[in-house]
mmCIF file of C-alpha atoms in Angstrom:
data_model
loop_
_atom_site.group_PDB
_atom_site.id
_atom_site.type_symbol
_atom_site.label_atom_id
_atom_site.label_comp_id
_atom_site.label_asym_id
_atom_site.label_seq_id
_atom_site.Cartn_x
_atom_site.Cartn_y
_atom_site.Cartn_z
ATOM 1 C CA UNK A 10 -14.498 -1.407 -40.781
ATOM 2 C CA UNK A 11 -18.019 -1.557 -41.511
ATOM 3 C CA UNK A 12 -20.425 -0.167 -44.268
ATOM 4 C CA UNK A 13 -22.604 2.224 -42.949
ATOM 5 C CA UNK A 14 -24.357 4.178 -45.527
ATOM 6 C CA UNK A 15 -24.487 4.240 -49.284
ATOM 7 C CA UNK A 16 -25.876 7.193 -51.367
ATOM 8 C CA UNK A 17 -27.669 6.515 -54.810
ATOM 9 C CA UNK A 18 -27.231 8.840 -57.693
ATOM 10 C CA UNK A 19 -29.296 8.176 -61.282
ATOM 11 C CA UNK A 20 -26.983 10.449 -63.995
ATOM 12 C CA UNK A 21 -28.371 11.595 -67.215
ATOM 13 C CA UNK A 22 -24.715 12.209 -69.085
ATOM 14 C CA UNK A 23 -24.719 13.828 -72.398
ATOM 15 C CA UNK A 24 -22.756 12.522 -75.350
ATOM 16 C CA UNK A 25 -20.554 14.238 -77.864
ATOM 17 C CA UNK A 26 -23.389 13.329 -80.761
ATOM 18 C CA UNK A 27 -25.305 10.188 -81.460
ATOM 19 C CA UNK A 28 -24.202 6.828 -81.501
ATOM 20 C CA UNK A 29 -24.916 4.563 -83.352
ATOM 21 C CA UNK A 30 -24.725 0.454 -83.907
ATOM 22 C CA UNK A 31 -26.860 -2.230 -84.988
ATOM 23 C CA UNK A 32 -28.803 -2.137 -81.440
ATOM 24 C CA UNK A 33 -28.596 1.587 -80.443
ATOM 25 C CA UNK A 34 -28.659 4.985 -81.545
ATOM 26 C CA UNK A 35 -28.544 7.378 -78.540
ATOM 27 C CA UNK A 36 -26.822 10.606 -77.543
ATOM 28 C CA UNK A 37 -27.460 10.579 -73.478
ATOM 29 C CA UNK A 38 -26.015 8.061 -71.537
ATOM 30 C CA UNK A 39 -27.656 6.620 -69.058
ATOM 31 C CA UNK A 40 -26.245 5.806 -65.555
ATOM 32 C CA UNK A 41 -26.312 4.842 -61.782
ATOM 33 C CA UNK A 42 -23.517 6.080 -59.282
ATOM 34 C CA UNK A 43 -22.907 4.983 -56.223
ATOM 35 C CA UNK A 44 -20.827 6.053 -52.779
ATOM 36 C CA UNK A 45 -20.543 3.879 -49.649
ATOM 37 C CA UNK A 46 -19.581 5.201 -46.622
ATOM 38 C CA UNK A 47 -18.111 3.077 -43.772
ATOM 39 C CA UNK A 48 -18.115 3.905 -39.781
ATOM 40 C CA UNK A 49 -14.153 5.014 -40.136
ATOM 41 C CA UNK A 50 -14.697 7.781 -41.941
ATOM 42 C CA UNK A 51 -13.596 6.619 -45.790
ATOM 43 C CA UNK A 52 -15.819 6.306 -48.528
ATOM 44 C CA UNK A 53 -15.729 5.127 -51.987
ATOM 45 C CA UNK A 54 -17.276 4.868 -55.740
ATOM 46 C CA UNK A 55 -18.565 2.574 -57.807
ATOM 47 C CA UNK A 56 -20.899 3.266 -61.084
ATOM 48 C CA UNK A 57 -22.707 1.163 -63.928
ATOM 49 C CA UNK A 58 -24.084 2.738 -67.383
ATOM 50 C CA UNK A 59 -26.531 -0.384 -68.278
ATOM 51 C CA UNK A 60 -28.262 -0.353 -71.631
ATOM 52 C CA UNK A 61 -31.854 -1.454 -71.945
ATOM 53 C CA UNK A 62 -31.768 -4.613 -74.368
ATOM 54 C CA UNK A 63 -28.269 -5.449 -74.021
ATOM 55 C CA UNK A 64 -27.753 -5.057 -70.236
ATOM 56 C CA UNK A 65 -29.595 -7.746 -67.913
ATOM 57 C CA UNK A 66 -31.975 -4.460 -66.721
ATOM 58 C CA UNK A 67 -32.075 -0.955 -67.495
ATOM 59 C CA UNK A 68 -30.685 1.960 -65.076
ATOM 60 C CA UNK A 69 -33.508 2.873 -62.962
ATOM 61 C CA UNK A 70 -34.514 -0.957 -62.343
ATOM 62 C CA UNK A 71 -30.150 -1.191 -61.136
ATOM 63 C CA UNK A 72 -30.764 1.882 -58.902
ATOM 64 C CA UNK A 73 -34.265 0.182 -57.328
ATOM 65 C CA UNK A 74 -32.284 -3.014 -56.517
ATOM 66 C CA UNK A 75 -29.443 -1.201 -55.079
ATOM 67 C CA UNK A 76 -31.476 0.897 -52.921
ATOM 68 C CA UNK A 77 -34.575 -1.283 -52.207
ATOM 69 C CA UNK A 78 -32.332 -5.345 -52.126
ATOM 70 C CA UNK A 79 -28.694 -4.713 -52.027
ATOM 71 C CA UNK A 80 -27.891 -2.084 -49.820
ATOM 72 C CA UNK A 81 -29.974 -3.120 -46.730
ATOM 73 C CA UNK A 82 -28.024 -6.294 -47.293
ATOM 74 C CA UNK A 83 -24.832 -5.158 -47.294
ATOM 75 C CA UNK A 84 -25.026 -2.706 -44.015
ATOM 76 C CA UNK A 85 -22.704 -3.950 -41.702
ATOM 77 C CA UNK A 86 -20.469 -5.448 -44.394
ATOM 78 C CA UNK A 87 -16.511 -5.632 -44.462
ATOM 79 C CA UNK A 88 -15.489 -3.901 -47.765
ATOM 80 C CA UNK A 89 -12.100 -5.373 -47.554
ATOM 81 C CA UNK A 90 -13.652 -8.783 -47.671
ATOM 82 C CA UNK A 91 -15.063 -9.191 -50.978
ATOM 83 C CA UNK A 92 -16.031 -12.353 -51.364
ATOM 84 C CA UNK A 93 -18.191 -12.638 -48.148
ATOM 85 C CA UNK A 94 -19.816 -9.491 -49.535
ATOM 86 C CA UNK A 95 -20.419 -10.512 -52.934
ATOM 87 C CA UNK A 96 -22.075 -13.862 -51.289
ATOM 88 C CA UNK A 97 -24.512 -11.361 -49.221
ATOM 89 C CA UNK A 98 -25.508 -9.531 -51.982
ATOM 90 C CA UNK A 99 -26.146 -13.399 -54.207
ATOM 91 C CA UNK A 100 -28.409 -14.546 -50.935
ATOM 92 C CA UNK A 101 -30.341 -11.198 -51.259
ATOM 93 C CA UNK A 102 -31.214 -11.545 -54.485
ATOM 94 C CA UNK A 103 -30.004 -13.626 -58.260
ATOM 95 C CA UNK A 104 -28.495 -11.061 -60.597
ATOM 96 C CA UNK A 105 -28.493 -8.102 -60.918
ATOM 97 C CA UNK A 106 -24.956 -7.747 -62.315
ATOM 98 C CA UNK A 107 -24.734 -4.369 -63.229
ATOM 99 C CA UNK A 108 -25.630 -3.609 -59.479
ATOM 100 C CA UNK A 109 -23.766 -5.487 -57.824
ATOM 101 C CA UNK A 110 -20.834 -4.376 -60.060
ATOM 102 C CA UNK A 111 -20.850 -0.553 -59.072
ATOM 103 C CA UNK A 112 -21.552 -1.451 -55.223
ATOM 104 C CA UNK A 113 -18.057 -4.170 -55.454
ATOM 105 C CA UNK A 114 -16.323 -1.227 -57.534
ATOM 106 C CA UNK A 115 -16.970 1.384 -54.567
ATOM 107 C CA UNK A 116 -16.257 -1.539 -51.680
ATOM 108 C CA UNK A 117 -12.520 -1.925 -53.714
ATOM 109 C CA UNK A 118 -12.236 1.887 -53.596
ATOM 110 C CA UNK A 119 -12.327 1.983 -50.068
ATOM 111 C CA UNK A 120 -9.616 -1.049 -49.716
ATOM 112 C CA UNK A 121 -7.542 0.283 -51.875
ATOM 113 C CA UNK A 122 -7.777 3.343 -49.981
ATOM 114 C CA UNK A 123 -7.105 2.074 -46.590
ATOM 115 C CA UNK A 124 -4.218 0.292 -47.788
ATOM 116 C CA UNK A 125 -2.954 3.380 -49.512
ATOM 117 C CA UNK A 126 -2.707 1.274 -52.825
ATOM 118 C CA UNK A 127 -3.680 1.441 -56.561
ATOM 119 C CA UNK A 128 -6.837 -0.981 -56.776
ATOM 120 C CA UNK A 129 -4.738 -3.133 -59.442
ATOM 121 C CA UNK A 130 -2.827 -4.173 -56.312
ATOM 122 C CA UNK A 131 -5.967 -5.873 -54.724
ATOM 123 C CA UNK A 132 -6.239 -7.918 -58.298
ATOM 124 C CA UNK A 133 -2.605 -9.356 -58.245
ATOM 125 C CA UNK A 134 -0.422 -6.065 -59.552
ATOM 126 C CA UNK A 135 0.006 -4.444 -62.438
ATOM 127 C CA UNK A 136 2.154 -5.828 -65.068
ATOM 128 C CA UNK A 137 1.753 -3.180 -67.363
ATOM 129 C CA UNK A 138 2.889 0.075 -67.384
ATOM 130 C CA UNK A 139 0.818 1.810 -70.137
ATOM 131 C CA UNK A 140 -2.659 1.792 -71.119
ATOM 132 C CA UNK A 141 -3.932 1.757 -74.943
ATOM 133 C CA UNK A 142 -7.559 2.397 -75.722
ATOM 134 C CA UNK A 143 -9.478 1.343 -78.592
ATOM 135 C CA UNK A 144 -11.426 4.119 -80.558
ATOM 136 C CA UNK A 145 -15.298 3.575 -81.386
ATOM 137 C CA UNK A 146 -16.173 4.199 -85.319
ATOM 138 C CA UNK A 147 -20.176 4.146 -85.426
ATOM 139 C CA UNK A 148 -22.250 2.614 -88.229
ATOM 140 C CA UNK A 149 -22.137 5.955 -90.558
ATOM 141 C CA UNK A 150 -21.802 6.620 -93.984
ATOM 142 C CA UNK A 151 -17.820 5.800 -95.312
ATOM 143 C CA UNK A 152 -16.952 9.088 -95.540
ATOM 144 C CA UNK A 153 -17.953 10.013 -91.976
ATOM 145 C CA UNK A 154 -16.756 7.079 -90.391
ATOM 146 C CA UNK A 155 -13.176 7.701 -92.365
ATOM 147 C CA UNK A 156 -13.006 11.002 -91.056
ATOM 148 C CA UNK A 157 -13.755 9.920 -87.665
ATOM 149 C CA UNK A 158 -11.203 7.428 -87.768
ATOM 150 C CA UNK A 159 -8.365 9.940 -89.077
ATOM 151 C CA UNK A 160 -8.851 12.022 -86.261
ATOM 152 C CA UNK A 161 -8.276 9.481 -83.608
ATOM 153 C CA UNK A 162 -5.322 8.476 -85.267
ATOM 154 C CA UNK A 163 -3.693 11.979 -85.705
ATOM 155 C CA UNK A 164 -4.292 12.672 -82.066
ATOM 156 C CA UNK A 165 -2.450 9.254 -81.455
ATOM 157 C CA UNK A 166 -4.851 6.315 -81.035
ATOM 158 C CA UNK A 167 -3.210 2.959 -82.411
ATOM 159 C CA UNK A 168 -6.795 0.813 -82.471
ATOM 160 C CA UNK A 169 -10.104 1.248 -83.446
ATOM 161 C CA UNK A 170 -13.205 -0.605 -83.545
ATOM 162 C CA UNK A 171 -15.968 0.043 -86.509
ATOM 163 C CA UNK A 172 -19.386 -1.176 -86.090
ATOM 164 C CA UNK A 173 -21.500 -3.290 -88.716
ATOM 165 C CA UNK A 174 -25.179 -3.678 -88.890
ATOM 166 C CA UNK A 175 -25.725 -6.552 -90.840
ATOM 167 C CA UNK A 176 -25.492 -5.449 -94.601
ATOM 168 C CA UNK A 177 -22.562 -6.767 -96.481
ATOM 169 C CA UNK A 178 -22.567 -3.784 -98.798
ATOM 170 C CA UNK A 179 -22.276 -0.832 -96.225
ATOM 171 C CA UNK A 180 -20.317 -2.737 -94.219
ATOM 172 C CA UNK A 181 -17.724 -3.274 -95.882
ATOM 173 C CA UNK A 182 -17.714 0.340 -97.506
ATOM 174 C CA UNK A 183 -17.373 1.706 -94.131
ATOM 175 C CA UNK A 184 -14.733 -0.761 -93.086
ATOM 176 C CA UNK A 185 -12.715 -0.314 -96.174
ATOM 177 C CA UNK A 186 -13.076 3.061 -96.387
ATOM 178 C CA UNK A 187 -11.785 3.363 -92.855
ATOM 179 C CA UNK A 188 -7.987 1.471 -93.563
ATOM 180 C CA UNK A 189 -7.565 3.840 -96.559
ATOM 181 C CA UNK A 190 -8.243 6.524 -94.263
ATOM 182 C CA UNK A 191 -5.643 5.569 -91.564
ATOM 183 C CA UNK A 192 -3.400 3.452 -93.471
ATOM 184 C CA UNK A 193 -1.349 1.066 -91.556
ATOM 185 C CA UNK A 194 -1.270 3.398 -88.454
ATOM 186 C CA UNK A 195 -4.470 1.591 -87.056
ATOM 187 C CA UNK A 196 -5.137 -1.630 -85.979
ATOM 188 C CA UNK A 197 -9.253 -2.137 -87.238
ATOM 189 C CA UNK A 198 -11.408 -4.587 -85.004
ATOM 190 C CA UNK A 199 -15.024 -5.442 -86.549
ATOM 191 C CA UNK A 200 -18.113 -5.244 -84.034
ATOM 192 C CA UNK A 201 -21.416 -6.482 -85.619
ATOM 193 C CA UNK A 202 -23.335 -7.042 -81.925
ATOM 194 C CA UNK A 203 -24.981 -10.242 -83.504
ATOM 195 C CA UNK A 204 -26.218 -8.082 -86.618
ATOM 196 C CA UNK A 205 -25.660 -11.085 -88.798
ATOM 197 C CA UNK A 206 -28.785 -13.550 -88.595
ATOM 198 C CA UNK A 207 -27.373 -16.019 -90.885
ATOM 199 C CA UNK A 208 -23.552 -17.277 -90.849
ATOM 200 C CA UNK A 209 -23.326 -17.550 -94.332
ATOM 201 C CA UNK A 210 -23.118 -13.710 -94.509
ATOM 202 C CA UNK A 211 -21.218 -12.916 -91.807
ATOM 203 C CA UNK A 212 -18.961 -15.203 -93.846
ATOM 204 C CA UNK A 213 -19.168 -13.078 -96.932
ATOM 205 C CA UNK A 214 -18.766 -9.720 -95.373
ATOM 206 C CA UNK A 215 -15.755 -11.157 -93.562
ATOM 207 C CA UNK A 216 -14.399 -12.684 -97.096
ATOM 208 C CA UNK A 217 -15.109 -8.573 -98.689
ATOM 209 C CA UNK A 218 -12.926 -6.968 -95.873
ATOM 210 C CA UNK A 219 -10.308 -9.076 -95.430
ATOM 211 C CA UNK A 220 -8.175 -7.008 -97.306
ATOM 212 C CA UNK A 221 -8.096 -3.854 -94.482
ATOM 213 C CA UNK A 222 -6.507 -6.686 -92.415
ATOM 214 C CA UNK A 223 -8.983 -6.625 -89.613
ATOM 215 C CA UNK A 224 -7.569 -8.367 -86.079
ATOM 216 C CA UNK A 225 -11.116 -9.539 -85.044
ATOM 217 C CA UNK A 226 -14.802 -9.846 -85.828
ATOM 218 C CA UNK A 227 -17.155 -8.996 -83.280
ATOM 219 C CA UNK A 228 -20.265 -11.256 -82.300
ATOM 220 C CA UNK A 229 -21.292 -11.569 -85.812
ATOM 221 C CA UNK A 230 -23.665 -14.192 -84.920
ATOM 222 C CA UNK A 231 -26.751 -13.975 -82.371
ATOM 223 C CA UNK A 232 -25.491 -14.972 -79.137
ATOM 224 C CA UNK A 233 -27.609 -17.828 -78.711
ATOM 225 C CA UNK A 234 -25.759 -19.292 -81.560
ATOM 226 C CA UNK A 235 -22.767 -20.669 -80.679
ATOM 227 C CA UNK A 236 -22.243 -23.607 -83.172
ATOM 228 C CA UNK A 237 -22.724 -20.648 -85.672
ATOM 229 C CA UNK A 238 -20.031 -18.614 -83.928
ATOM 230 C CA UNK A 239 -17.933 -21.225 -84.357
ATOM 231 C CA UNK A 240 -18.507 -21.964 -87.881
ATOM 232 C CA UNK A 241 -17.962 -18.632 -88.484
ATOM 233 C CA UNK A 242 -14.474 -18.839 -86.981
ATOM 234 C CA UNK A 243 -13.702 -21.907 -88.693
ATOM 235 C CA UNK A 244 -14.408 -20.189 -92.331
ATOM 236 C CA UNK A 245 -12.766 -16.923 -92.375
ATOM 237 C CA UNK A 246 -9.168 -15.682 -91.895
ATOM 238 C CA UNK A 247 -9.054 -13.365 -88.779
ATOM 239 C CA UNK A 248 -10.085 -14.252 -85.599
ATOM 240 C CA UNK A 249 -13.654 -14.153 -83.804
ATOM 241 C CA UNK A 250 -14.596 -12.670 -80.440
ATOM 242 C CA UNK A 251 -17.239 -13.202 -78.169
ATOM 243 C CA UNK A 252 -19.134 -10.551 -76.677
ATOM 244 C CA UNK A 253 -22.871 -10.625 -76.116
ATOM 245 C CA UNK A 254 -22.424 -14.172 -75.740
ATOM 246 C CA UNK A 255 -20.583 -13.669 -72.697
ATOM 247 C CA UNK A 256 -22.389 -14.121 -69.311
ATOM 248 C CA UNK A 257 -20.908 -15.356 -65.823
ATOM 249 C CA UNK A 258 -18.090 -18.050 -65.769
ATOM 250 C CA UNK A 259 -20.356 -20.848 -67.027
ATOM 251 C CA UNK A 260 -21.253 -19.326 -70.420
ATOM 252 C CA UNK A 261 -16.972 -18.228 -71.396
ATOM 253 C CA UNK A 262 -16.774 -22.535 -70.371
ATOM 254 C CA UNK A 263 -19.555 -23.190 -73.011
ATOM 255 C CA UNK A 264 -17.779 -20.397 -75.757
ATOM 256 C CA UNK A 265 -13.962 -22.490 -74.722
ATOM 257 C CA UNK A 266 -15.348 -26.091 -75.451
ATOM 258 C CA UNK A 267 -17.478 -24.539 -78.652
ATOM 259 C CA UNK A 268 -14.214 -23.729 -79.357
ATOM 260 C CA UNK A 269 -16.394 -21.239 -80.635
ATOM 261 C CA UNK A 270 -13.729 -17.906 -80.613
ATOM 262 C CA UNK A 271 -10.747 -17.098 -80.957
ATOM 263 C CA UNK A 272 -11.073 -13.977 -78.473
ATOM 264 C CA UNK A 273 -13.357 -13.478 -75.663
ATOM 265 C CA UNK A 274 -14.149 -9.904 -74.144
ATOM 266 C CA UNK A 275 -15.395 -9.061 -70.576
ATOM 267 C CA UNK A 276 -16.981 -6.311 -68.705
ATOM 268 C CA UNK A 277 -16.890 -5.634 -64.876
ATOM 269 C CA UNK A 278 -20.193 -3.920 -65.182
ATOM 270 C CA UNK A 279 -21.636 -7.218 -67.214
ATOM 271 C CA UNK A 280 -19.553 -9.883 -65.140
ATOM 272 C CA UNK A 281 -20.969 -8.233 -61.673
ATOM 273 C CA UNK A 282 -17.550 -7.515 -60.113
ATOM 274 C CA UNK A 283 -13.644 -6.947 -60.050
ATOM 275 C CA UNK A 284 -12.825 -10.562 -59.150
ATOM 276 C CA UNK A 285 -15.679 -12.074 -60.558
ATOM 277 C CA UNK A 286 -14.025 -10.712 -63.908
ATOM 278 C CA UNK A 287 -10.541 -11.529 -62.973
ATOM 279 C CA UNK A 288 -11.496 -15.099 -62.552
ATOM 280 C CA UNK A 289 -12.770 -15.157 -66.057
ATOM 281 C CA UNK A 290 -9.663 -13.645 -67.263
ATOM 282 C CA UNK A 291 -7.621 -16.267 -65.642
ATOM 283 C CA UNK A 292 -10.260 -19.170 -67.197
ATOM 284 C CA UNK A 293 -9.694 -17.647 -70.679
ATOM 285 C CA UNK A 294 -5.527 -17.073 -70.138
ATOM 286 C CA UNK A 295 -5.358 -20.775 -68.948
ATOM 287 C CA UNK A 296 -7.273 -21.810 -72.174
ATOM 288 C CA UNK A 297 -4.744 -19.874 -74.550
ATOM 289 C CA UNK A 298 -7.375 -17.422 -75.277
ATOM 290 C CA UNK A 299 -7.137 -13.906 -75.735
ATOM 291 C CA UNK A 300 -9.101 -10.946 -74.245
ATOM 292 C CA UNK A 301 -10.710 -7.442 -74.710
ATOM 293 C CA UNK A 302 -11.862 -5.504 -72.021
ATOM 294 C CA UNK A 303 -14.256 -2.457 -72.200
ATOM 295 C CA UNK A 304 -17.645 -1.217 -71.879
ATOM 296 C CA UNK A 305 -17.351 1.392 -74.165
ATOM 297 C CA UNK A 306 -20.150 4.163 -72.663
ATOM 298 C CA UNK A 307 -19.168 4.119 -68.985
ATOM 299 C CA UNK A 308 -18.088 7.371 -66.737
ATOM 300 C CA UNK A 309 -14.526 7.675 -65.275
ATOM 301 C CA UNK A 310 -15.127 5.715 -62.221
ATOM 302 C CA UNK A 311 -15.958 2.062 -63.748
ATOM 303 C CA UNK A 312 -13.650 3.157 -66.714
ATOM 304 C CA UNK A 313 -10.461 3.143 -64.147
ATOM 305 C CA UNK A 314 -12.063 -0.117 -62.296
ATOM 306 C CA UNK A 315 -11.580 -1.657 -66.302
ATOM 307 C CA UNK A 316 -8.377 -0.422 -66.361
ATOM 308 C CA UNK A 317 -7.169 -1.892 -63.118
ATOM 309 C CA UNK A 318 -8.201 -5.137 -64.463
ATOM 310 C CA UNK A 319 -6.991 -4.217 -67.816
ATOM 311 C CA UNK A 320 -3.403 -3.795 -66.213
ATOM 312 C CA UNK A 321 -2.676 -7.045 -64.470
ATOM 313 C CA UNK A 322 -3.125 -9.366 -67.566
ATOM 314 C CA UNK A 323 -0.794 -9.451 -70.747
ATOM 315 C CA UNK A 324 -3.706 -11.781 -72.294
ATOM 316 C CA UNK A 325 -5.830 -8.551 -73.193
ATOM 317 C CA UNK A 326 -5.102 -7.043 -76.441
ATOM 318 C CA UNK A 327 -3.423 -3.678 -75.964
ATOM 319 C CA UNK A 328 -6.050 -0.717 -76.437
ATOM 320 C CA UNK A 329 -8.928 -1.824 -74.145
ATOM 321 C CA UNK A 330 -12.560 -0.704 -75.268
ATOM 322 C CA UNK A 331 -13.640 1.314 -71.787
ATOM 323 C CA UNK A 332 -13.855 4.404 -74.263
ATOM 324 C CA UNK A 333 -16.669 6.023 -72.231
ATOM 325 C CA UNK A 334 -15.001 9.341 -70.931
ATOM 326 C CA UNK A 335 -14.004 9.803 -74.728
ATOM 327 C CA UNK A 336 -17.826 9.800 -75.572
ATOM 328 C CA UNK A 337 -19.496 12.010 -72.940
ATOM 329 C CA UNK A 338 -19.211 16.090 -72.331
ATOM 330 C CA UNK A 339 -18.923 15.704 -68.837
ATOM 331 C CA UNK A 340 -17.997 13.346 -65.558
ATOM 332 C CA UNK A 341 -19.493 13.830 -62.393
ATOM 333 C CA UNK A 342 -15.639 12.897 -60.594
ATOM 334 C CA UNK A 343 -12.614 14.531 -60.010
ATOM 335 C CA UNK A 344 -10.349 14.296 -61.638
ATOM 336 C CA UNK A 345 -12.129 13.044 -65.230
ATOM 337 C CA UNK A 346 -10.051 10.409 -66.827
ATOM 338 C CA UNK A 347 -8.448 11.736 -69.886
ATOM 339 C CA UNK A 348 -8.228 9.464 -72.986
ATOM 340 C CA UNK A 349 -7.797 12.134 -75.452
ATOM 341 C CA UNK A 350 -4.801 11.058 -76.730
ATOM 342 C CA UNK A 351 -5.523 6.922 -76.824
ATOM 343 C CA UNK A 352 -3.610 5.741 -73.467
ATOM 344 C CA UNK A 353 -2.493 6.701 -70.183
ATOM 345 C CA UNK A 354 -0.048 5.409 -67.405
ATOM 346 C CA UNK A 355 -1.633 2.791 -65.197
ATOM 347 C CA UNK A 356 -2.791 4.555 -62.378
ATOM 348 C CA UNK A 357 -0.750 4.424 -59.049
ATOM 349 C CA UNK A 358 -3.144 6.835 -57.114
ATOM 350 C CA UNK A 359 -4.517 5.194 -54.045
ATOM 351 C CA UNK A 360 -7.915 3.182 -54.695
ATOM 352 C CA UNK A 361 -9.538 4.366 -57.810
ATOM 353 C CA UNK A 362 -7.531 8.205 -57.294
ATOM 354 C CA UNK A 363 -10.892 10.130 -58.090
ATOM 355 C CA UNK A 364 -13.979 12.129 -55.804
ATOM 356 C CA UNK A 365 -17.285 12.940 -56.684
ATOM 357 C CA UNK A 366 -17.847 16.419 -58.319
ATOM 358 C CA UNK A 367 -20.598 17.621 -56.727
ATOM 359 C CA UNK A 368 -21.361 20.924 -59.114
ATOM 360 C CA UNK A 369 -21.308 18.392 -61.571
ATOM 361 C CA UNK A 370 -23.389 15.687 -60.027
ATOM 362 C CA UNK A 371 -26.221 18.061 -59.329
ATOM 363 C CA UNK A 372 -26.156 19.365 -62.905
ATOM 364 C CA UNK A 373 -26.705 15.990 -64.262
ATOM 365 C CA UNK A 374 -28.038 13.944 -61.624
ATOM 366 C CA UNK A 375 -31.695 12.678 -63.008
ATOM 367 C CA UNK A 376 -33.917 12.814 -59.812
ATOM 368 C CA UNK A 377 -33.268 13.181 -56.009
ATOM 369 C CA UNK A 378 -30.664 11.339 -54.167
ATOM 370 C CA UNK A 379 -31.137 7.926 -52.271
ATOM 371 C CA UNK A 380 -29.309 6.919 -49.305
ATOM 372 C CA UNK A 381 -29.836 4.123 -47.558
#
């Protein structure tokens, strides 16, 4: 079995409204889908939504080194042999995470596939047998972000994640005005993405919300910062996770002997890969540590790759932030991952269970295909 073609798609997905956080405020996502074909006749997907500024490169750049670097490298390649693959695509170029990510996503699809097995099986097994996912609050007035938060927990969702941008006062309006929304029906995670420049307020917001009972603070700290991370952690009451801090396996080493969180979250769009994030998962599970998983604006495709991963650790906390389908109008896959009601069964469909969409893909598809 052999790769013998892979086609390039750039998607332009609208969003249900703008959303905002201390980095971004955008209503169209983004994104770069793939499909590799191989000489027996199977094919398979694999996406990546990168965000300029947060991501290592920005979506157009991940399509040119897909179609221009990766792909001519990887022609000929054994999609059921991952590692030898990801090493060809590390000799053709340093990187480039969030393409290598959809390209391993699309080779697992196609293992899966042949072996008539859910991709969790390629990653160990499942031993879950439901999915929870965490809902996104953005940084809007109290009010707003109360309502928002009442409706995902009518329609079921247990978790939910409310964004900070760095100003004690707002913050903790929205935060607090968020648990008297929901009550004790929602668990409420902090995310600040590094909005707090100095510790000592990060420390004082933490100190004005610790009343809504909050189960973790987000990257309060700039991620260069790690002995401010940590400090952080050692002077409030509810634990800290690492986010933008986290890199490739080196980086979640320097956050464990930091002892610098108390919680570490990974992304298989961020970490370049399915086992290249299941390794870290292991690292972090082996240092008592507990996970998140979730890049919260992808499509269906790397959504279901998170929750494959999601599924074969009880280290990760229970509603997983791959929220993306929940945020966008559309999917260009069949079928489109419903979240609606905050979990799902783990998937038992062979590989990752969906096809491309083609009426949809050529309604939102942002210029020409490539295929290499």
């Amino acid at each position: 079995m052999k790769v013998s073609s892979v086609e390039v798609h750039r998607i332009d997905m609208p969003m249900k409204g703008f959303f905002k956080n201390a980095t971004h405020n955008h209503n169209l996502q983004p994104g770069v889908l793939v499909r590799v074909r191989v000489d027996e006749g199977l094919d398979g997907l694999g996406d990546a939504e990168p965000l300029s500024g947060y991501s290592s490169a920005g979506r157009d750049e991940t399509a040119d080194a897909i179609e221009n670097i990766l792909v001519p490298a990887l022609l000929g390649a054994d999609p059921r042999q991952a590692r030898r693959a990801r090493m060809t695509m590390d000799e053709a170029a340093p990187g480039l995470f969030e393409a290598k990510s959809a390209l391993d996503i699309a080779l697992a699809d196609i293992h899966a596939k042949a072996l008539g097995i859910p991709l969790h099986e390629l990653l160990g097994g499942a031993v879950r047998d439901e999915i929870f996912f965490n809902a996104w609050i953005g940084a809007n007035p109290p009010e707003v972000a109360a309502a928002e938060a009442k409706d995902f927990s009518e329609r079921g969702w247990k978790s939910c994640k409310v964004k900070a941008i760095g100003d004690i006062e707002s913050d903790a309006a929205r935060v607090l005005a968020v648990r008297e929304a929901v009550g004790d029906a929602m668990d409420i995670r902090i995310d600040a993405n590094e909005a707090y420049g100095l510790v000592a307020d990060a420390v004082a917001f933490a100190m004005e919300v610790e009343s809504a009972a909050p189960v973790l603070f987000e990257q309060p700290v700039p991620r260069e910062n790690l002995e401010g991370l940590a400090e952080v952690r050692r002077s409030i009451n509810f634990p800290v996770m690492a986010d933008e801090c986290v890199y490739g396996h080196e980086s979640l080493l320097d956050i464990i002997r930091a002892e610098a969180a108390d919680i570490v979250k990974v992304k298989v769009m961020k970490q370049g890969g399915l086992i290249a994030t299941r390794e870290m998962v292991a690292t972090a599970e082996a240092a008592g540590m507990r996970l998140v998983i979730g890049h919260g604006f992808a499509l269906t495709t790397s959504t279901l790759a998170e929750v494959h991963v999601a599924a074969t650790s009880q280290a990760f906390l229970p509603a997983i932030e791959s929220v993306g389908p929940e945020k966008m109008v559309a999917d260009v896959v069949t079928p489109v991952i419903d979240i609606s009601g905050g979990r799902i069964p783990v998937p038992m469909e062979p590989g990752l269970g969906v096809s491309l969409d083609e009426e949809k893909l050529g309604r939102y598809r942002a210029r020409g295909v490539a295929k290499v």
